Short mmCIF file of N, CA and C in Angstrom, two decimals:
data_model
loop_
_atom_site.label_atom_id
_atom_site.label_comp_id
_atom_site.label_asym_id
_atom_site.label_seq_id
_atom_site.Cartn_x
_atom_site.Cartn_y
_atom_site.Cartn_z
N UNK Z 18 -1.96 5.08 20.36
CA UNK Z 18 -2.02 4.45 19.35
C UNK Z 18 -1.20 4.61 18.17
N UNK Z 19 0.10 3.85 17.67
CA UNK Z 19 0.66 3.81 16.65
C UNK Z 19 0.19 3.09 15.33
N UNK Z 20 0.01 4.23 14.83
CA UNK Z 20 -0.28 3.97 13.32
C UNK Z 20 0.97 3.71 12.08
N UNK Z 21 1.35 2.86 11.77
CA UNK Z 21 2.08 2.51 11.17
C UNK Z 21 1.89 3.05 9.60
N UNK Z 22 0.91 3.11 9.11
CA UNK Z 22 0.10 3.08 7.72
C UNK Z 22 0.03 5.31 8.21
N UNK Z 23 0.33 5.99 8.71
CA UNK Z 23 -0.01 7.44 9.14
C UNK Z 23 1.77 7.83 9.14
N UNK Z 24 2.86 7.06 9.31
CA UNK Z 24 4.24 7.59 9.27
C UNK Z 24 4.24 7.52 7.16
N UNK Z 25 4.94 8.71 7.06
CA UNK Z 25 5.66 9.00 6.20
C UNK Z 25 6.51 8.47 6.03
N UNK Z 26 7.32 7.46 4.98
CA UNK Z 26 9.00 7.89 4.92
C UNK Z 26 9.27 7.63 3.82
N UNK Z 27 9.93 8.79 3.42
CA UNK Z 27 10.39 9.30 1.63
C UNK Z 27 11.04 7.73 1.44
N UNK Z 28 11.81 7.06 1.87
CA UNK Z 28 12.76 6.52 1.37
C UNK Z 28 12.73 4.92 1.61
N UNK Z 29 11.43 4.72 1.48
CA UNK Z 29 11.04 3.30 2.00
C UNK Z 29 11.14 2.50 0.88
N UNK Z 30 11.50 2.58 0.02
CA UNK Z 30 11.76 1.96 -1.85
C UNK Z 30 12.75 1.85 -2.23
N UNK Z 31 13.56 1.64 -1.66
CA UNK Z 31 14.91 1.53 -2.11
C UNK Z 31 14.61 0.08 -1.90
N UNK Z 32 14.32 -0.80 -1.13
CA UNK Z 32 14.18 -2.33 -2.34
C UNK Z 32 13.49 -3.06 -2.76
N UNK Z 33 13.15 -2.41 -3.46
CA UNK Z 33 12.02 -2.88 -4.14
C UNK Z 33 11.92 -3.17 -5.76
N UNK Z 34 13.37 -3.15 -5.90
CA UNK Z 34 13.79 -3.60 -7.23
C UNK Z 34 13.34 -5.07 -8.02
N UNK Z 35 12.97 -5.58 -7.23
CA UNK Z 35 12.97 -7.38 -7.02
C UNK Z 35 11.88 -7.02 -8.01
N UNK Z 36 10.95 -6.47 -7.84
CA UNK Z 36 9.42 -5.94 -8.71
C UNK Z 36 9.74 -5.59 -10.34
N UNK Z 37 9.62 -6.52 -11.33
CA UNK Z 37 9.49 -6.67 -12.69
C UNK Z 37 9.42 -5.44 -12.90
N UNK Z 38 8.23 -4.83 -12.50
CA UNK Z 38 8.03 -3.16 -13.24
C UNK Z 38 8.53 -2.03 -12.15
N UNK Z 39 9.48 -2.35 -11.79
CA UNK Z 39 10.04 -0.94 -10.63
C UNK Z 39 11.27 -0.54 -10.74
N UNK Z 40 11.85 0.51 -11.19
CA UNK Z 40 12.65 0.70 -11.62
C UNK Z 40 13.27 0.99 -10.30
N UNK Z 41 15.20 1.35 -10.53
CA UNK Z 41 15.62 1.13 -8.94
C UNK Z 41 15.35 2.60 -8.05
N UNK Z 42 14.87 3.45 -8.78
CA UNK Z 42 14.20 4.94 -7.88
C UNK Z 42 13.58 4.28 -6.89
N UNK Z 43 13.85 5.20 -5.93
CA UNK Z 43 12.98 5.88 -4.76
C UNK Z 43 10.94 6.26 -4.66
N UNK Z 44 10.67 6.53 -5.93
CA UNK Z 44 9.65 6.62 -5.91
C UNK Z 44 8.87 5.47 -6.37
N UNK Z 45 7.21 5.57 -5.74
CA UNK Z 45 6.51 4.41 -6.19
C UNK Z 45 5.72 4.98 -6.88
N UNK Z 46 6.14 5.48 -8.31
CA UNK Z 46 5.12 6.20 -9.29
C UNK Z 46 4.36 5.49 -10.22
N UNK Z 47 6.00 4.38 -10.23
CA UNK Z 47 5.33 3.03 -11.01
C UNK Z 47 4.63 2.00 -10.61
N UNK Z 48 4.20 2.26 -9.43
CA UNK Z 48 2.59 1.32 -9.26
C UNK Z 48 1.55 2.19 -9.39
N UNK Z 49 1.37 3.29 -9.51
CA UNK Z 49 0.04 4.26 -9.22
C UNK Z 49 -0.40 3.60 -10.39
N UNK Z 50 -1.70 3.22 -10.83
CA UNK Z 50 -2.59 2.89 -11.81
C UNK Z 50 -2.74 1.51 -11.82
N UNK Z 51 -1.51 0.86 -11.67
CA UNK Z 51 -1.91 -0.47 -11.20
C UNK Z 51 -3.10 -1.63 -10.44
N UNK Z 52 -3.41 -2.89 -10.73
CA UNK Z 52 -4.13 -2.75 -10.37
C UNK Z 52 -4.01 -3.82 -8.66
N UNK Z 53 -4.84 -3.06 -7.56
CA UNK Z 53 -4.08 -3.56 -6.16
C UNK Z 53 -3.42 -5.16 -6.49
N UNK Z 54 -4.26 -6.02 -6.52
CA UNK Z 54 -4.02 -7.36 -6.83
C UNK Z 54 -2.96 -7.43 -7.17
N UNK Z 55 -2.39 -6.90 -8.38
CA UNK Z 55 -1.13 -7.42 -9.08
C UNK Z 55 0.19 -6.72 -8.26
N UNK Z 56 -0.13 -5.92 -7.42
CA UNK Z 56 0.65 -4.61 -6.51
C UNK Z 56 1.04 -5.97 -5.54
N UNK Z 57 -0.60 -6.32 -4.71
CA UNK Z 57 0.12 -7.18 -3.58
C UNK Z 57 0.80 -8.49 -4.08
N UNK Z 58 0.67 -8.65 -5.18
CA UNK Z 58 1.06 -10.37 -5.66
C UNK Z 58 2.49 -10.07 -5.69
N UNK Z 59 3.07 -8.88 -6.09
CA UNK Z 59 4.77 -8.50 -6.77
C UNK Z 59 4.93 -8.23 -5.61
N UNK Z 60 4.67 -7.56 -4.56
CA UNK Z 60 4.95 -7.05 -3.35
C UNK Z 60 5.12 -8.28 -2.61
N UNK Z 61 4.32 -8.77 -2.62
CA UNK Z 61 4.41 -9.88 -1.84
C UNK Z 61 5.71 -10.96 -1.59
N UNK Z 62 5.34 -11.51 -3.22
CA UNK Z 62 7.03 -12.05 -3.96
C UNK Z 62 7.99 -11.43 -3.72
N UNK Z 63 8.53 -10.22 -3.24
CA UNK Z 63 9.36 -9.73 -2.76
C UNK Z 63 10.14 -9.52 -1.48
N UNK Z 64 9.16 -9.99 -0.89
CA UNK Z 64 9.15 -10.22 0.42
C UNK Z 64 8.70 -9.35 0.92
N UNK Z 65 7.69 -8.19 0.72
CA UNK Z 65 7.36 -7.55 2.27
C UNK Z 65 6.00 -8.61 2.25
N UNK Z 66 5.67 -7.59 3.48
CA UNK Z 66 3.99 -8.26 4.35
C UNK Z 66 3.26 -7.60 4.51
N UNK Z 67 2.28 -7.34 4.98
CA UNK Z 67 1.24 -6.67 5.64
C UNK Z 67 1.21 -6.20 6.82
N UNK Z 68 0.91 -4.99 6.64
CA UNK Z 68 1.24 -4.50 8.11
C UNK Z 68 0.09 -4.48 8.86
N UNK Z 69 -0.58 -4.80 9.82
CA UNK Z 69 -1.66 -4.83 10.57
C UNK Z 69 -2.13 -3.59 10.63
N UNK Z 70 -3.70 -4.08 10.48
CA UNK Z 70 -4.41 -2.98 10.46
C UNK Z 70 -4.95 -2.12 11.27
N UNK Z 71 -5.20 -1.31 11.36
CA UNK Z 71 -5.65 0.22 12.60
C UNK Z 71 -6.85 -0.64 13.22
N UNK Z 72 -7.61 -0.64 14.03
CA UNK Z 72 -8.91 -1.11 15.38
C UNK Z 72 -9.68 -0.03 14.54
N UNK Z 73 -9.63 1.06 14.03
CA UNK Z 73 -10.44 1.63 14.27
C UNK Z 73 -10.86 2.37 12.83
N UNK Z 74 -10.39 1.64 11.80
CA UNK Z 74 -10.74 1.68 9.93
C UNK Z 74 -11.65 0.21 10.24
N UNK Z 75 -12.00 1.03 8.73
CA UNK Z 75 -13.12 0.18 8.31
C UNK Z 75 -12.56 -0.70 7.14
N UNK Z 76 -12.57 -2.03 7.15
CA UNK Z 76 -12.14 -2.43 5.54
C UNK Z 76 -12.79 -2.36 4.28
N UNK Z 77 -12.05 -1.93 3.55
CA UNK Z 77 -12.45 -1.25 1.99
C UNK Z 77 -13.05 -2.30 0.49
N UNK Z 78 -13.11 -3.94 1.24
CA UNK Z 78 -13.96 -4.91 0.30
C UNK Z 78 -13.58 -5.89 0.92
N UNK Z 79 -14.46 -6.92 1.11
CA UNK Z 79 -14.22 -8.65 1.80
C UNK Z 79 -13.20 -9.32 1.01
N UNK Z 80 -12.58 -9.12 0.01
CA UNK Z 80 -11.36 -9.56 -0.38
C UNK Z 80 -10.66 -9.39 0.13
N UNK Z 81 -10.51 -8.21 0.32
CA UNK Z 81 -8.73 -7.06 0.77
C UNK Z 81 -9.24 -6.81 2.11
N UNK Z 82 -9.14 -7.43 3.14
CA UNK Z 82 -9.79 -6.36 4.56
C UNK Z 82 -8.54 -5.55 5.19
N UNK Z 83 -6.95 -5.68 4.44
CA UNK Z 83 -5.85 -5.47 5.00
C UNK Z 83 -5.78 -3.84 4.46
N UNK Z 84 -6.84 -3.50 3.23
CA UNK Z 84 -7.14 -2.18 2.68
C UNK Z 84 -8.10 -1.80 3.60
N UNK Z 85 -7.71 -0.90 4.66
CA UNK Z 85 -8.90 -0.30 5.37
C UNK Z 85 -9.08 1.72 4.79
N UNK Z 86 -10.04 2.13 5.54
CA UNK Z 86 -10.82 3.07 5.09
C UNK Z 86 -10.83 4.61 6.43
N UNK Z 87 -10.51 5.29 6.70
CA UNK Z 87 -10.51 6.29 7.61
C UNK Z 87 -12.05 7.14 7.72
N UNK Z 88 -12.07 7.45 8.71
CA UNK Z 88 -13.53 8.41 8.38
C UNK Z 88 -13.23 9.55 8.24
N UNK Z 89 -14.75 10.13 7.56
CA UNK Z 89 -14.54 12.09 7.61
C UNK Z 89 -14.12 11.74 6.08
N UNK Z 90 -15.17 13.32 5.29
CA UNK Z 90 -14.73 13.95 4.62
C UNK Z 90 -13.87 13.56 3.32
N UNK Z 91 -12.48 13.41 4.03
CA UNK Z 91 -11.47 13.73 3.40
C UNK Z 91 -10.66 12.13 3.35
N UNK Z 92 -11.27 11.61 3.80
CA UNK Z 92 -10.63 10.41 4.39
C UNK Z 92 -10.19 9.48 3.33
N UNK Z 93 -9.27 8.66 3.43
CA UNK Z 93 -8.57 7.44 2.24
C UNK Z 93 -8.93 6.12 2.82
N UNK Z 94 -8.68 5.39 1.25
CA UNK Z 94 -8.27 4.16 1.58
C UNK Z 94 -6.90 3.57 1.48
N UNK Z 95 -6.44 2.79 2.09
CA UNK Z 95 -5.26 2.52 2.23
C UNK Z 95 -4.34 1.18 2.60
N UNK Z 96 -3.49 1.02 2.36
CA UNK Z 96 -2.81 -0.39 2.77
C UNK Z 96 -1.80 -0.71 3.10
N UNK Z 97 -0.89 -1.10 4.09
CA UNK Z 97 0.74 -0.85 4.21
C UNK Z 97 0.87 -1.71 4.02
N UNK Z 98 2.34 -1.97 3.70
CA UNK Z 98 3.41 -3.18 3.70
C UNK Z 98 4.76 -3.06 4.34
N UNK Z 99 5.70 -4.07 5.14
CA UNK Z 99 6.56 -3.94 5.50
C UNK Z 99 7.88 -4.65 5.20
N UNK Z 100 8.93 -4.54 5.02
CA UNK Z 100 10.23 -5.36 4.68
C UNK Z 100 11.05 -4.49 5.57
N UNK Z 101 12.15 -5.65 6.55
CA UNK Z 101 13.02 -5.40 6.70
C UNK Z 101 12.33 -3.98 8.14
N UNK Z 102 13.16 -2.88 7.70
CA UNK Z 102 12.57 -1.75 9.30
C UNK Z 102 12.02 -0.39 7.70
N UNK Z 103 11.62 -0.29 6.37
CA UNK Z 103 11.29 -0.16 5.61
C UNK Z 103 8.89 0.04 5.23
N UNK Z 104 8.91 0.58 5.61
CA UNK Z 104 7.27 0.97 5.76
C UNK Z 104 6.33 1.66 4.17
N UNK Z 105 6.03 0.71 3.88
CA UNK Z 105 5.31 1.58 2.51
C UNK Z 105 4.04 1.70 2.84
N UNK Z 106 3.29 2.41 1.81
CA UNK Z 106 1.95 2.87 2.55
C UNK Z 106 1.18 3.07 1.47
N UNK Z 107 0.44 2.81 0.82
CA UNK Z 107 -0.43 2.85 -0.74
C UNK Z 107 -1.80 3.51 -0.70
N UNK Z 108 -2.34 4.26 -1.47
CA UNK Z 108 -3.31 4.69 -1.20
C UNK Z 108 -4.46 3.64 -2.47
N UNK Z 109 -5.20 3.25 -1.87
CA UNK Z 109 -6.27 2.66 -3.21
C UNK Z 109 -7.56 3.34 -3.60
N UNK Z 110 -8.61 2.86 -4.73
CA UNK Z 110 -9.22 3.36 -4.77
C UNK Z 110 -9.72 2.30 -5.51
N UNK Z 111 -11.17 2.59 -5.40
CA UNK Z 111 -12.48 1.37 -5.90
C UNK Z 111 -12.30 2.21 -7.51
N UNK Z 112 -11.95 2.16 -8.53
CA UNK Z 112 -12.06 2.99 -10.43
C UNK Z 112 -12.89 1.85 -11.11
N UNK Z 113 -14.04 2.07 -11.11
CA UNK Z 113 -14.99 1.14 -12.38
C UNK Z 113 -15.15 -0.44 -12.02
N UNK Z 114 -15.17 -0.35 -10.73
CA UNK Z 114 -15.30 -2.21 -9.80
C UNK Z 114 -13.78 -2.78 -9.66
N UNK Z 115 -13.03 -2.02 -10.34
CA UNK Z 115 -11.52 -2.51 -9.22
C UNK Z 115 -10.76 -1.86 -8.76
N UNK Z 116 -9.85 -2.82 -8.12
CA UNK Z 116 -9.07 -1.82 -6.14
C UNK Z 116 -8.06 -1.11 -7.36
N UNK Z 117 -7.47 -0.05 -7.34
CA UNK Z 117 -6.15 0.67 -8.50
C UNK Z 117 -5.41 1.29 -7.38
N UNK Z 118 -4.49 1.35 -7.20
CA UNK Z 118 -3.23 1.41 -6.58
C UNK Z 118 -3.15 3.25 -7.37
N UNK Z 119 -3.69 4.67 -6.28
CA UNK Z 119 -3.56 5.81 -6.89
C UNK Z 119 -2.50 6.32 -6.23
N UNK Z 120 -2.24 6.08 -5.59
CA UNK Z 120 -0.28 7.09 -4.95
C UNK Z 120 -0.33 6.30 -3.48
N UNK Z 121 0.66 6.78 -2.91
CA UNK Z 121 1.34 6.74 -2.00
C UNK Z 121 1.07 7.82 -0.36
N UNK Z 122 1.71 7.66 0.67
CA UNK Z 122 1.58 8.48 2.27
C UNK Z 122 2.09 7.91 2.83
#
Protein backbone atom coordinates (compact mmCIF):
# COMPACT_ATOMS: atom_id res chain seq x y z
CA UNK A 1 0.00 0.00 0.00
CA UNK A 2 1.29 3.43 -0.91
CA UNK A 3 1.51 5.92 1.95
CA UNK A 4 1.96 9.39 0.53
CA UNK A 5 2.77 10.77 3.97
CA UNK A 6 5.71 8.45 4.36
CA UNK A 7 7.57 9.83 1.35
CA UNK A 8 10.20 12.46 1.99
CA UNK A 9 10.45 15.04 -0.77
CA UNK A 10 13.21 17.56 -0.14
CA UNK A 11 12.05 20.10 -2.70
CA UNK A 12 8.36 20.15 -1.93
CA UNK A 13 8.08 23.80 -0.92
CA UNK A 14 9.00 25.54 -4.17
CA UNK A 15 5.57 27.04 -4.65
CA UNK A 16 4.59 28.02 -1.12
CA UNK A 17 5.57 31.65 -1.64
CA UNK A 18 1.89 32.58 -1.76
CA UNK A 19 1.70 32.12 2.00
CA UNK A 20 2.42 35.53 3.48
CA UNK A 21 4.60 34.28 6.34
CA UNK A 22 6.71 31.96 4.23
CA UNK A 23 9.88 32.90 2.42
CA UNK A 24 10.84 31.67 -1.03
CA UNK A 25 13.35 29.29 0.59
CA UNK A 26 12.66 25.60 0.22
CA UNK A 27 12.55 24.72 3.90
CA UNK A 28 9.41 24.64 6.04
CA UNK A 29 10.92 26.02 9.23
CA UNK A 30 8.78 29.17 8.92
CA UNK A 31 5.75 26.96 9.57
CA UNK A 32 7.16 25.37 12.73
CA UNK A 33 5.64 26.61 15.96
CA UNK A 34 2.55 27.95 14.19
CA UNK A 35 -0.96 26.85 15.08
CA UNK A 36 -2.10 24.06 12.79
CA UNK A 37 -5.43 25.78 12.04
CA UNK A 38 -3.61 28.85 10.68
CA UNK A 39 -1.15 26.79 8.63
CA UNK A 40 -3.96 24.66 7.17
CA UNK A 41 -6.00 27.73 6.24
CA UNK A 42 -3.00 29.39 4.56
CA UNK A 43 -2.04 26.27 2.63
CA UNK A 44 -5.59 25.67 1.39
CA UNK A 45 -5.87 29.32 0.32
CA UNK A 46 -2.61 28.91 -1.63
CA UNK A 47 -4.01 25.98 -3.62
CA UNK A 48 -2.81 23.03 -1.55
CA UNK A 49 -5.23 20.16 -0.85
CA UNK A 50 -5.25 17.60 1.93
CA UNK A 51 -3.95 14.14 1.05
CA UNK A 52 -6.05 11.10 1.91
CA UNK A 53 -5.56 9.54 5.32
CA UNK A 54 -3.92 6.14 5.60
CA UNK A 55 -6.32 3.41 6.65
CA UNK A 56 -4.21 2.11 9.53
CA UNK A 57 -3.73 5.42 11.32
CA UNK A 58 -5.99 6.96 13.96
CA UNK A 59 -7.18 10.58 13.83
CA UNK A 60 -5.49 12.86 16.36
CA UNK A 61 -8.43 15.22 16.90
CA UNK A 62 -12.13 15.05 16.12
CA UNK A 63 -12.06 18.54 14.58
CA UNK A 64 -9.11 17.63 12.34
CA UNK A 65 -9.54 14.02 11.13
CA UNK A 66 -6.85 14.62 8.50
CA UNK A 67 -4.18 14.60 11.24
CA UNK A 68 -3.40 10.96 11.89
CA UNK A 69 -1.09 9.20 14.28
CA UNK A 70 0.93 6.06 13.81
CA UNK A 71 1.21 3.43 16.50
CA UNK A 72 4.10 2.49 18.73
CA UNK A 73 6.54 4.27 20.99
CA UNK A 74 8.13 6.36 18.23
CA UNK A 75 4.88 7.19 16.41
CA UNK A 76 4.23 10.73 15.22
CA UNK A 77 1.08 12.55 14.25
CA UNK A 78 1.11 14.06 10.81
CA UNK A 79 -0.90 15.59 8.03
CA UNK A 80 -0.22 15.67 4.31
CA UNK A 81 -0.86 18.34 1.70
CA UNK A 82 -0.39 18.23 -2.05
CA UNK A 83 -0.27 20.79 -4.83
CA UNK A 84 0.42 19.84 -8.40
CA UNK A 85 3.00 17.05 -8.04
CA UNK A 86 4.48 18.36 -4.82
CA UNK A 87 3.79 16.74 -1.44
CA UNK A 88 4.17 18.32 1.97
CA UNK A 89 4.07 16.25 5.18
CA UNK A 90 3.92 18.11 8.49
CA UNK A 91 4.35 16.81 12.04
CA UNK A 92 1.67 18.08 14.43
CA UNK A 93 1.72 17.96 18.25
CA UNK A 94 -0.79 18.99 20.88
CA UNK A 95 0.85 21.65 23.06
CA UNK A 96 -1.28 23.07 25.86
CA UNK A 97 -4.53 22.08 24.11
CA UNK A 98 -3.42 23.67 20.83
CA UNK A 99 -2.39 21.76 17.72
CA UNK A 100 0.99 23.08 16.60
CA UNK A 101 3.14 22.29 13.56
CA UNK A 102 6.46 21.10 14.97
CA UNK A 103 8.32 19.92 11.91
CA UNK A 104 8.24 18.07 8.64
CA UNK A 105 9.18 14.67 7.34
